[in-house]
Amino acid sequence: MKKRNKLSMFLAVTALLIGVVGCGNNSAKTPDSANTNTGAGNAAKTSNEGAANDTAKGSYKIAISQYVEHPSLDATREGFMAALKDAGLIEKENLTVDYSNAQADPTNNMSIAQKIAGEKYDLVLGIATPPAIALAGQVKNSPVLFAAVTDPLDAKLVDNLEKPGGNISGASDTNPEAITKLMNFIATNFKDVKNVGVVLNQGEPNAVVMADLAEKELEKSGIKMVRAAVTNTSEVKQAAESLVGRADAIYITLDNTVVETVNSVIKVANDNDIPFFSADRDTVENGAFATVGFKYFDHGYQVGQMAVEVLKDGKKVGDMSVTVPDKLDLILNLKAAAEQGIEVTDAMKNEVQDQENNLIQ
């Protein structure tokens, strides 16, 4: 409860800082990768009655809409499916899964959501903010869960984190303490850093929220933020290169546009000996130096456990509180440190609680 209250305060403050951010409309043809299967069972009056009907017959049908393929979102989906499997819900045995991927094209999300809304599912999952928003607007006859969403309030997915009501809830992938701790780590251990560069798509509300909070935390230590704006993935490399000479370190948020082509940022950091920090573990495993974070598999598993409660126990999704990650730790990539000219001190290593898993060699 304490963590959720902190999340409520964080989202309220950051919303005041950046104002209400519009997420745009999504409309296009459903991607070829989207599966289409016939409905299972008769449509019910409410989403929970639908779950109860399928409980009686012992089989379930769910839909998953994912924004793009990249390690964090893929791991979220894998964790979600693992939680279902551990609860005895096994794909192709007693579980049918319709999976759609928008291929990083925002215009696909509405079409996918409309397709899903046209059928009857026992539960629907949106992975990342754009598909979650589209599903929330279209799907009214099935329970909807979201995952990998930074700011459920600003995205207008829910208006109450403790008791969302309606047919939607899920898990935020940001604990506000993670950004604060990472910025403090930079300020404490990198005394020569006076400017932190951020490659940022200003059109992604979640990315803006995180960058604004990071900037406020850095300002407390007298460090300035330099923003390099992008609108699509083809601009990421050039934006990262524009920070050379202007920034002493680079940071990226949970920005789908940037994360999709993060290898270009890693190359710029390595080639120019610039410490590179990220908001997620997967990017650190890929070559960033450090983050304060968690495993997206665990995040997805957490949402999967919520799904099990809905499917097997008939719990109303609107009565389920929005959750946040609760296994935060400093994560360091020692190989990346060598590539970026960073001397990893004992003091840095001592901040890592789980050194077996979070000191990446």
mmCIF file of C-alpha atoms in Angstrom, residues 8-360:
data_model
loop_
_atom_site.group_PDB
_atom_site.id
_atom_site.type_symbol
_atom_site.label_atom_id
_atom_site.label_comp_id
_atom_site.label_asym_id
_atom_site.label_seq_id
_atom_site.Cartn_x
_atom_site.Cartn_y
_atom_site.Cartn_z
ATOM 1 C CA SER A 8 -0.138 8.196 -6.711
ATOM 2 C CA MET A 9 1.831 11.159 -5.369
ATOM 3 C CA PHE A 10 4.483 10.804 -8.095
ATOM 4 C CA LEU A 11 1.951 10.732 -10.904
ATOM 5 C CA ALA A 12 0.044 13.679 -9.502
ATOM 6 C CA VAL A 13 3.201 15.797 -9.206
ATOM 7 C CA THR A 14 4.561 14.905 -12.610
ATOM 8 C CA ALA A 15 1.182 15.554 -14.212
ATOM 9 C CA LEU A 16 1.331 19.079 -12.823
ATOM 10 C CA LEU A 17 4.856 19.482 -14.177
ATOM 11 C CA ILE A 18 4.127 18.465 -17.740
ATOM 12 C CA GLY A 19 0.411 19.115 -18.027
ATOM 13 C CA VAL A 20 -2.036 16.725 -19.575
ATOM 14 C CA VAL A 21 -0.294 14.926 -22.416
ATOM 15 C CA GLY A 22 -2.392 13.656 -25.309
ATOM 16 C CA CYS A 23 -1.539 10.234 -26.664
ATOM 17 C CA GLY A 24 -3.105 10.598 -30.103
ATOM 18 C CA ASN A 25 -5.462 8.338 -32.008
ATOM 19 C CA ASN A 26 -4.491 4.970 -33.403
ATOM 20 C CA SER A 27 -6.160 3.588 -36.526
ATOM 21 C CA ALA A 28 -4.935 1.250 -39.252
ATOM 22 C CA LYS A 29 -5.196 -2.203 -40.714
ATOM 23 C CA THR A 30 -4.457 -5.088 -38.372
ATOM 24 C CA PRO A 31 -0.895 -6.437 -38.874
ATOM 25 C CA ASP A 32 -0.440 -9.773 -40.598
ATOM 26 C CA SER A 33 1.010 -11.145 -37.357
ATOM 27 C CA ALA A 34 -2.353 -10.763 -35.593
ATOM 28 C CA ASN A 35 -4.181 -14.036 -35.100
ATOM 29 C CA THR A 36 -7.925 -14.357 -35.557
ATOM 30 C CA ASN A 37 -9.879 -17.198 -33.967
ATOM 31 C CA THR A 38 -13.589 -17.684 -33.474
ATOM 32 C CA GLY A 39 -15.157 -16.717 -30.155
ATOM 33 C CA ALA A 40 -15.352 -19.219 -27.304
ATOM 34 C CA GLY A 41 -18.683 -19.432 -25.513
ATOM 35 C CA ASN A 42 -21.615 -17.037 -25.561
ATOM 36 C CA ALA A 43 -21.194 -13.349 -24.788
ATOM 37 C CA ALA A 44 -22.050 -12.584 -21.177
ATOM 38 C CA LYS A 45 -23.655 -9.537 -19.604
ATOM 39 C CA THR A 46 -20.495 -8.659 -17.709
ATOM 40 C CA SER A 47 -16.821 -9.492 -18.024
ATOM 41 C CA ASN A 48 -16.847 -11.470 -14.793
ATOM 42 C CA GLU A 49 -19.855 -13.511 -15.863
ATOM 43 C CA GLY A 50 -17.839 -14.408 -18.960
ATOM 44 C CA ALA A 51 -15.021 -15.668 -16.772
ATOM 45 C CA ALA A 52 -17.466 -17.661 -14.673
ATOM 46 C CA ASN A 53 -18.968 -19.322 -17.775
ATOM 47 C CA ASP A 54 -15.570 -20.443 -19.046
ATOM 48 C CA THR A 55 -14.527 -21.591 -15.584
ATOM 49 C CA ALA A 56 -17.417 -24.019 -15.732
ATOM 50 C CA LYS A 57 -16.224 -25.509 -19.006
ATOM 51 C CA GLY A 58 -12.536 -25.378 -18.022
ATOM 52 C CA SER A 59 -11.135 -23.517 -21.029
ATOM 53 C CA TYR A 60 -10.211 -19.884 -21.594
ATOM 54 C CA LYS A 61 -9.554 -17.501 -24.440
ATOM 55 C CA ILE A 62 -7.417 -14.393 -24.048
ATOM 56 C CA ALA A 63 -6.022 -11.702 -26.344
ATOM 57 C CA ILE A 64 -2.675 -9.896 -26.067
ATOM 58 C CA SER A 65 -1.875 -6.656 -27.875
ATOM 59 C CA GLN A 66 1.804 -5.613 -27.737
ATOM 60 C CA TYR A 67 3.277 -2.376 -29.084
ATOM 61 C CA VAL A 68 6.594 -3.615 -30.425
ATOM 62 C CA GLU A 69 9.092 -6.441 -30.074
ATOM 63 C CA HIS A 70 11.943 -5.529 -27.766
ATOM 64 C CA PRO A 71 13.455 -7.316 -24.773
ATOM 65 C CA SER A 72 11.508 -5.591 -21.982
ATOM 66 C CA LEU A 73 8.090 -6.037 -23.580
ATOM 67 C CA ASP A 74 8.865 -9.579 -24.737
ATOM 68 C CA ALA A 75 9.994 -10.497 -21.219
ATOM 69 C CA THR A 76 6.787 -8.971 -19.840
ATOM 70 C CA ARG A 77 4.715 -11.229 -22.090
ATOM 71 C CA GLU A 78 6.832 -14.265 -21.208
ATOM 72 C CA GLY A 79 6.411 -13.605 -17.485
ATOM 73 C CA PHE A 80 2.659 -13.175 -17.933
ATOM 74 C CA MET A 81 2.362 -16.488 -19.752
ATOM 75 C CA ALA A 82 4.554 -18.220 -17.156
ATOM 76 C CA ALA A 83 2.210 -17.136 -14.360
ATOM 77 C CA LEU A 84 -0.762 -18.570 -16.254
ATOM 78 C CA LYS A 85 1.093 -21.821 -16.882
ATOM 79 C CA ASP A 86 2.057 -22.130 -13.221
ATOM 80 C CA ALA A 87 -1.635 -21.794 -12.377
ATOM 81 C CA GLY A 88 -2.559 -24.614 -14.762
ATOM 82 C CA LEU A 89 -3.607 -22.455 -17.716
ATOM 83 C CA ILE A 90 -1.597 -23.920 -20.573
ATOM 84 C CA GLU A 91 -1.655 -22.657 -24.145
ATOM 85 C CA LYS A 92 -3.093 -25.130 -26.681
ATOM 86 C CA GLU A 93 -4.452 -27.280 -23.862
ATOM 87 C CA ASN A 94 -7.007 -25.247 -21.945
ATOM 88 C CA LEU A 95 -5.948 -21.792 -23.081
ATOM 89 C CA THR A 96 -6.278 -20.058 -26.463
ATOM 90 C CA VAL A 97 -4.070 -16.979 -26.946
ATOM 91 C CA ASP A 98 -4.629 -14.450 -29.742
ATOM 92 C CA TYR A 99 -1.452 -12.358 -29.988
ATOM 93 C CA SER A 100 -1.152 -9.132 -32.008
ATOM 94 C CA ASN A 101 1.863 -6.855 -32.409
ATOM 95 C CA ALA A 102 1.593 -3.283 -33.690
ATOM 96 C CA GLN A 103 5.197 -3.390 -34.979
ATOM 97 C CA ALA A 104 5.905 0.028 -33.400
ATOM 98 C CA ASP A 105 3.311 1.671 -35.644
ATOM 99 C CA PRO A 106 0.917 3.640 -33.388
ATOM 100 C CA THR A 107 -1.780 3.631 -36.052
ATOM 101 C CA ASN A 108 -2.153 -0.132 -35.768
ATOM 102 C CA ASN A 109 -3.294 -0.085 -32.157
ATOM 103 C CA MET A 110 -6.866 1.052 -32.773
ATOM 104 C CA SER A 111 -7.432 -1.513 -35.507
ATOM 105 C CA ILE A 112 -6.137 -4.297 -33.267
ATOM 106 C CA ALA A 113 -8.309 -3.101 -30.372
ATOM 107 C CA GLN A 114 -11.389 -2.964 -32.591
ATOM 108 C CA LYS A 115 -10.751 -6.511 -33.790
ATOM 109 C CA ILE A 116 -10.413 -7.711 -30.202
ATOM 110 C CA ALA A 117 -13.550 -5.805 -29.158
ATOM 111 C CA GLY A 118 -15.492 -7.584 -31.896
ATOM 112 C CA GLU A 119 -14.951 -10.973 -30.285
ATOM 113 C CA LYS A 120 -15.540 -12.374 -26.809
ATOM 114 C CA TYR A 121 -12.494 -12.963 -24.634
ATOM 115 C CA ASP A 122 -12.215 -14.006 -21.026
ATOM 116 C CA LEU A 123 -9.399 -11.484 -20.571
ATOM 117 C CA VAL A 124 -7.410 -8.996 -22.649
ATOM 118 C CA LEU A 125 -3.853 -7.747 -22.011
ATOM 119 C CA GLY A 126 -2.252 -4.585 -23.387
ATOM 120 C CA ILE A 127 1.559 -4.446 -23.203
ATOM 121 C CA ALA A 128 2.835 -0.824 -23.283
ATOM 122 C CA THR A 129 0.807 2.358 -23.187
ATOM 123 C CA PRO A 130 -0.459 2.753 -26.795
ATOM 124 C CA PRO A 131 -2.201 -0.645 -27.006
ATOM 125 C CA ALA A 132 -3.469 -0.293 -23.445
ATOM 126 C CA ILE A 133 -5.110 3.032 -24.309
ATOM 127 C CA ALA A 134 -6.683 1.615 -27.466
ATOM 128 C CA LEU A 135 -8.004 -1.442 -25.639
ATOM 129 C CA ALA A 136 -9.411 0.629 -22.793
ATOM 130 C CA GLY A 137 -11.370 2.713 -25.274
ATOM 131 C CA GLN A 138 -12.735 -0.177 -27.312
ATOM 132 C CA VAL A 139 -13.095 -3.303 -25.171
ATOM 133 C CA LYS A 140 -16.102 -3.112 -22.866
ATOM 134 C CA ASN A 141 -17.281 -6.725 -22.579
ATOM 135 C CA SER A 142 -14.061 -8.320 -21.284
ATOM 136 C CA PRO A 143 -11.682 -7.666 -18.354
ATOM 137 C CA VAL A 144 -8.652 -5.643 -19.503
ATOM 138 C CA LEU A 145 -5.223 -5.698 -17.858
ATOM 139 C CA PHE A 146 -2.240 -3.536 -18.784
ATOM 140 C CA ALA A 147 1.504 -4.022 -18.291
ATOM 141 C CA ALA A 148 4.635 -1.966 -19.048
ATOM 142 C CA VAL A 149 2.689 1.275 -18.580
ATOM 143 C CA THR A 150 4.572 4.033 -16.783
ATOM 144 C CA ASP A 151 1.739 6.457 -15.986
ATOM 145 C CA PRO A 152 -1.760 4.899 -15.907
ATOM 146 C CA LEU A 153 -3.295 8.135 -14.626
ATOM 147 C CA ASP A 154 -1.881 10.431 -17.275
ATOM 148 C CA ALA A 155 -2.777 7.863 -19.933
ATOM 149 C CA LYS A 156 -6.330 7.972 -18.537
ATOM 150 C CA LEU A 157 -6.439 4.207 -18.184
ATOM 151 C CA VAL A 158 -7.657 4.577 -14.605
ATOM 152 C CA ASP A 159 -8.555 7.507 -12.389
ATOM 153 C CA ASN A 160 -7.873 5.724 -9.109
ATOM 154 C CA LEU A 161 -4.834 3.511 -8.531
ATOM 155 C CA GLU A 162 -6.205 1.787 -5.440
ATOM 156 C CA LYS A 163 -9.615 0.867 -6.862
ATOM 157 C CA PRO A 164 -9.762 1.556 -10.597
ATOM 158 C CA GLY A 165 -13.359 0.432 -11.091
ATOM 159 C CA GLY A 166 -14.769 -0.473 -14.486
ATOM 160 C CA ASN A 167 -13.154 -3.312 -16.404
ATOM 161 C CA ILE A 168 -9.478 -2.316 -16.340
ATOM 162 C CA SER A 169 -6.455 -2.492 -14.039
ATOM 163 C CA GLY A 170 -2.871 -3.679 -14.268
ATOM 164 C CA ALA A 171 0.701 -2.874 -13.340
ATOM 165 C CA SER A 172 2.844 0.209 -13.804
ATOM 166 C CA ASP A 173 6.449 -0.561 -14.710
ATOM 167 C CA THR A 174 7.784 2.457 -12.821
ATOM 168 C CA ASN A 175 8.424 2.780 -9.138
ATOM 169 C CA PRO A 176 9.235 6.498 -8.676
ATOM 170 C CA GLU A 177 12.043 5.568 -6.290
ATOM 171 C CA ALA A 178 13.959 3.943 -9.170
ATOM 172 C CA ILE A 179 14.506 7.236 -11.019
ATOM 173 C CA THR A 180 15.415 9.068 -7.830
ATOM 174 C CA LYS A 181 17.934 6.410 -6.817
ATOM 175 C CA LEU A 182 19.568 6.282 -10.252
ATOM 176 C CA MET A 183 19.972 10.057 -10.476
ATOM 177 C CA ASN A 184 21.438 10.082 -6.951
ATOM 178 C CA PHE A 185 23.842 7.319 -7.995
ATOM 179 C CA ILE A 186 25.049 9.461 -10.892
ATOM 180 C CA ALA A 187 25.449 12.564 -8.719
ATOM 181 C CA THR A 188 27.294 10.670 -5.980
ATOM 182 C CA ASN A 189 29.661 8.590 -8.089
ATOM 183 C CA PHE A 190 30.301 10.753 -11.152
ATOM 184 C CA LYS A 191 31.514 14.086 -9.826
ATOM 185 C CA ASP A 192 32.662 15.223 -13.280
ATOM 186 C CA VAL A 193 29.189 14.901 -14.746
ATOM 187 C CA LYS A 194 27.671 18.371 -15.103
ATOM 188 C CA ASN A 195 25.272 17.646 -17.980
ATOM 189 C CA VAL A 196 23.229 14.504 -18.631
ATOM 190 C CA GLY A 197 21.980 14.045 -22.189
ATOM 191 C CA VAL A 198 18.631 12.381 -22.861
ATOM 192 C CA VAL A 199 17.523 10.980 -26.216
ATOM 193 C CA LEU A 200 13.762 11.458 -26.057
ATOM 194 C CA ASN A 201 10.622 11.161 -28.130
ATOM 195 C CA GLN A 202 8.494 14.024 -26.801
ATOM 196 C CA GLY A 203 5.459 12.309 -28.327
ATOM 197 C CA GLU A 204 5.634 9.456 -25.804
ATOM 198 C CA PRO A 205 3.925 10.704 -22.608
ATOM 199 C CA ASN A 206 5.548 8.105 -20.355
ATOM 200 C CA ALA A 207 9.014 9.025 -21.599
ATOM 201 C CA VAL A 208 8.361 12.705 -20.945
ATOM 202 C CA VAL A 209 7.106 12.038 -17.408
ATOM 203 C CA MET A 210 10.249 10.075 -16.575
ATOM 204 C CA ALA A 211 12.596 12.627 -18.144
ATOM 205 C CA ASP A 212 10.927 15.454 -16.220
ATOM 206 C CA LEU A 213 11.313 13.621 -12.916
ATOM 207 C CA ALA A 214 14.955 12.758 -13.695
ATOM 208 C CA GLU A 215 15.631 16.407 -14.527
ATOM 209 C CA LYS A 216 14.174 17.567 -11.204
ATOM 210 C CA GLU A 217 16.314 15.068 -9.301
ATOM 211 C CA LEU A 218 19.477 16.072 -11.188
ATOM 212 C CA GLU A 219 18.825 19.765 -10.537
ATOM 213 C CA LYS A 220 19.042 19.063 -6.798
ATOM 214 C CA SER A 221 22.699 18.144 -7.368
ATOM 215 C CA GLY A 222 23.427 21.021 -9.740
ATOM 216 C CA ILE A 223 23.378 18.812 -12.829
ATOM 217 C CA LYS A 224 21.636 19.973 -16.010
ATOM 218 C CA MET A 225 19.719 17.878 -18.509
ATOM 219 C CA VAL A 226 20.300 18.238 -22.255
ATOM 220 C CA ARG A 227 17.499 16.837 -24.421
ATOM 221 C CA ALA A 228 18.003 15.437 -27.914
ATOM 222 C CA ALA A 229 14.578 15.055 -29.501
ATOM 223 C CA VAL A 230 13.525 12.305 -31.907
ATOM 224 C CA THR A 231 10.241 11.469 -33.608
ATOM 225 C CA ASN A 232 11.099 8.047 -35.009
ATOM 226 C CA THR A 233 13.729 5.330 -34.753
ATOM 227 C CA SER A 234 15.743 6.561 -37.748
ATOM 228 C CA GLU A 235 16.652 9.711 -35.809
ATOM 229 C CA VAL A 236 17.985 8.020 -32.658
ATOM 230 C CA LYS A 237 21.594 7.558 -33.781
ATOM 231 C CA GLN A 238 21.945 11.167 -34.947
ATOM 232 C CA ALA A 239 20.362 12.444 -31.729
ATOM 233 C CA ALA A 240 22.808 10.423 -29.629
ATOM 234 C CA GLU A 241 25.717 11.738 -31.690
ATOM 235 C CA SER A 242 24.495 15.298 -31.141
ATOM 236 C CA LEU A 243 25.088 14.843 -27.404
ATOM 237 C CA VAL A 244 28.821 14.219 -27.858
ATOM 238 C CA GLY A 245 30.601 17.266 -26.456
ATOM 239 C CA ARG A 246 27.395 18.576 -24.880
ATOM 240 C CA ALA A 247 26.746 15.850 -22.311
ATOM 241 C CA ASP A 248 29.030 14.096 -19.823
ATOM 242 C CA ALA A 249 26.645 11.123 -19.539
ATOM 243 C CA ILE A 250 23.621 9.768 -21.412
ATOM 244 C CA TYR A 251 20.318 8.550 -19.966
ATOM 245 C CA ILE A 252 17.269 7.037 -21.651
ATOM 246 C CA THR A 253 13.799 6.465 -20.245
ATOM 247 C CA LEU A 254 11.296 3.725 -21.035
ATOM 248 C CA ASP A 255 10.947 5.289 -24.470
ATOM 249 C CA ASN A 256 9.773 2.729 -27.045
ATOM 250 C CA THR A 257 11.177 4.726 -29.958
ATOM 251 C CA VAL A 258 14.643 4.902 -28.427
ATOM 252 C CA VAL A 259 14.754 1.433 -26.880
ATOM 253 C CA GLU A 260 13.932 -0.187 -30.206
ATOM 254 C CA THR A 261 17.231 1.075 -31.668
ATOM 255 C CA VAL A 262 19.211 1.401 -28.454
ATOM 256 C CA ASN A 263 22.275 -0.297 -29.952
ATOM 257 C CA SER A 264 23.018 2.924 -31.826
ATOM 258 C CA VAL A 265 23.083 4.825 -28.516
ATOM 259 C CA ILE A 266 25.324 2.169 -26.962
ATOM 260 C CA LYS A 267 27.767 2.511 -29.876
ATOM 261 C CA VAL A 268 27.937 6.295 -29.463
ATOM 262 C CA ALA A 269 28.556 5.908 -25.723
ATOM 263 C CA ASN A 270 31.257 3.281 -26.231
ATOM 264 C CA ASP A 271 33.019 5.109 -29.057
ATOM 265 C CA ASN A 272 33.195 8.339 -27.064
ATOM 266 C CA ASP A 273 33.710 7.001 -23.514
ATOM 267 C CA ILE A 274 30.414 8.430 -22.278
ATOM 268 C CA PRO A 275 28.740 6.690 -19.299
ATOM 269 C CA PHE A 276 25.350 5.429 -20.440
ATOM 270 C CA PHE A 277 22.465 4.933 -17.972
ATOM 271 C CA SER A 278 19.042 3.499 -18.735
ATOM 272 C CA ALA A 279 15.662 3.077 -17.084
ATOM 273 C CA ASP A 280 15.434 -0.684 -17.630
ATOM 274 C CA ARG A 281 17.450 -3.783 -16.898
ATOM 275 C CA ASP A 282 17.302 -5.181 -20.428
ATOM 276 C CA THR A 283 19.142 -2.176 -21.858
ATOM 277 C CA VAL A 284 21.849 -2.614 -19.214
ATOM 278 C CA GLU A 285 22.185 -6.255 -20.172
ATOM 279 C CA ASN A 286 22.469 -5.071 -23.766
ATOM 280 C CA GLY A 287 25.283 -2.597 -23.057
ATOM 281 C CA ALA A 288 24.253 0.364 -20.919
ATOM 282 C CA PHE A 289 26.272 0.741 -17.714
ATOM 283 C CA ALA A 290 23.691 1.047 -14.955
ATOM 284 C CA THR A 291 20.067 1.280 -13.885
ATOM 285 C CA VAL A 292 17.966 0.909 -10.782
ATOM 286 C CA GLY A 293 15.398 -1.576 -11.857
ATOM 287 C CA PHE A 294 13.888 -5.024 -11.905
ATOM 288 C CA LYS A 295 13.278 -7.946 -14.240
ATOM 289 C CA TYR A 296 10.471 -7.384 -16.719
ATOM 290 C CA PHE A 297 9.764 -11.099 -16.517
ATOM 291 C CA ASP A 298 8.836 -10.550 -12.857
ATOM 292 C CA HIS A 299 6.697 -7.564 -13.852
ATOM 293 C CA GLY A 300 4.805 -9.670 -16.372
ATOM 294 C CA TYR A 301 4.472 -12.506 -13.883
ATOM 295 C CA GLN A 302 2.868 -10.083 -11.439
ATOM 296 C CA VAL A 303 0.246 -9.142 -14.035
ATOM 297 C CA GLY A 304 -0.208 -12.816 -14.878
ATOM 298 C CA GLN A 305 -1.085 -13.508 -11.257
ATOM 299 C CA MET A 306 -3.751 -10.811 -11.499
ATOM 300 C CA ALA A 307 -5.088 -12.547 -14.610
ATOM 301 C CA VAL A 308 -5.303 -15.859 -12.764
ATOM 302 C CA GLU A 309 -7.409 -14.218 -10.058
ATOM 303 C CA VAL A 310 -9.785 -12.920 -12.716
ATOM 304 C CA LEU A 311 -9.975 -16.100 -14.779
ATOM 305 C CA LYS A 312 -10.019 -18.796 -12.116
ATOM 306 C CA ASP A 313 -11.401 -16.961 -9.091
ATOM 307 C CA GLY A 314 -13.861 -14.662 -10.852
ATOM 308 C CA LYS A 315 -12.380 -11.552 -9.241
ATOM 309 C CA LYS A 316 -13.552 -8.213 -10.642
ATOM 310 C CA VAL A 317 -10.653 -6.527 -12.374
ATOM 311 C CA GLY A 318 -11.897 -3.071 -11.354
ATOM 312 C CA ASP A 319 -11.459 -4.019 -7.694
ATOM 313 C CA MET A 320 -7.762 -4.836 -8.176
ATOM 314 C CA SER A 321 -5.235 -2.120 -7.307
ATOM 315 C CA VAL A 322 -2.652 -1.015 -9.856
ATOM 316 C CA THR A 323 0.676 -2.475 -8.751
ATOM 317 C CA VAL A 324 4.283 -1.275 -9.075
ATOM 318 C CA PRO A 325 7.623 -3.170 -9.097
ATOM 319 C CA ASP A 326 8.797 -3.918 -5.582
ATOM 320 C CA LYS A 327 12.174 -5.625 -6.201
ATOM 321 C CA LEU A 328 14.366 -2.614 -6.962
ATOM 322 C CA ASP A 329 18.134 -2.948 -7.040
ATOM 323 C CA LEU A 330 21.121 -1.224 -8.609
ATOM 324 C CA ILE A 331 22.220 -3.156 -11.706
ATOM 325 C CA LEU A 332 25.718 -2.668 -13.155
ATOM 326 C CA ASN A 333 27.230 -3.982 -16.385
ATOM 327 C CA LEU A 334 30.966 -4.284 -15.755
ATOM 328 C CA LYS A 335 31.805 -5.041 -19.385
ATOM 329 C CA ALA A 336 29.945 -1.913 -20.478
ATOM 330 C CA ALA A 337 31.867 0.072 -17.874
ATOM 331 C CA ALA A 338 35.143 -0.936 -19.526
ATOM 332 C CA GLU A 339 33.774 0.016 -22.957
ATOM 333 C CA GLN A 340 32.731 3.456 -21.672
ATOM 334 C CA GLY A 341 35.897 4.225 -19.726
ATOM 335 C CA ILE A 342 34.243 3.924 -16.308
ATOM 336 C CA GLU A 343 36.226 2.899 -13.238
ATOM 337 C CA VAL A 344 33.834 0.809 -11.156
ATOM 338 C CA THR A 345 34.698 1.445 -7.516
ATOM 339 C CA ASP A 346 34.046 -0.801 -4.543
ATOM 340 C CA ALA A 347 31.568 1.831 -3.325
ATOM 341 C CA MET A 348 29.542 1.377 -6.511
ATOM 342 C CA LYS A 349 29.588 -2.412 -6.227
ATOM 343 C CA ASN A 350 28.562 -2.248 -2.573
ATOM 344 C CA GLU A 351 25.327 -0.516 -3.565
ATOM 345 C CA VAL A 352 24.263 -3.641 -5.463
ATOM 346 C CA GLN A 353 22.207 -5.818 -3.108
ATOM 347 C CA ASP A 354 22.027 -8.967 -5.246
ATOM 348 C CA GLN A 355 25.565 -9.053 -6.604
ATOM 349 C CA GLU A 356 25.235 -12.557 -8.009
ATOM 350 C CA ASN A 357 22.516 -11.475 -10.455
ATOM 351 C CA ASN A 358 22.929 -7.719 -10.716
ATOM 352 C CA LEU A 359 26.664 -7.366 -11.269
ATOM 353 C CA ILE A 360 26.701 -8.284 -14.933
#
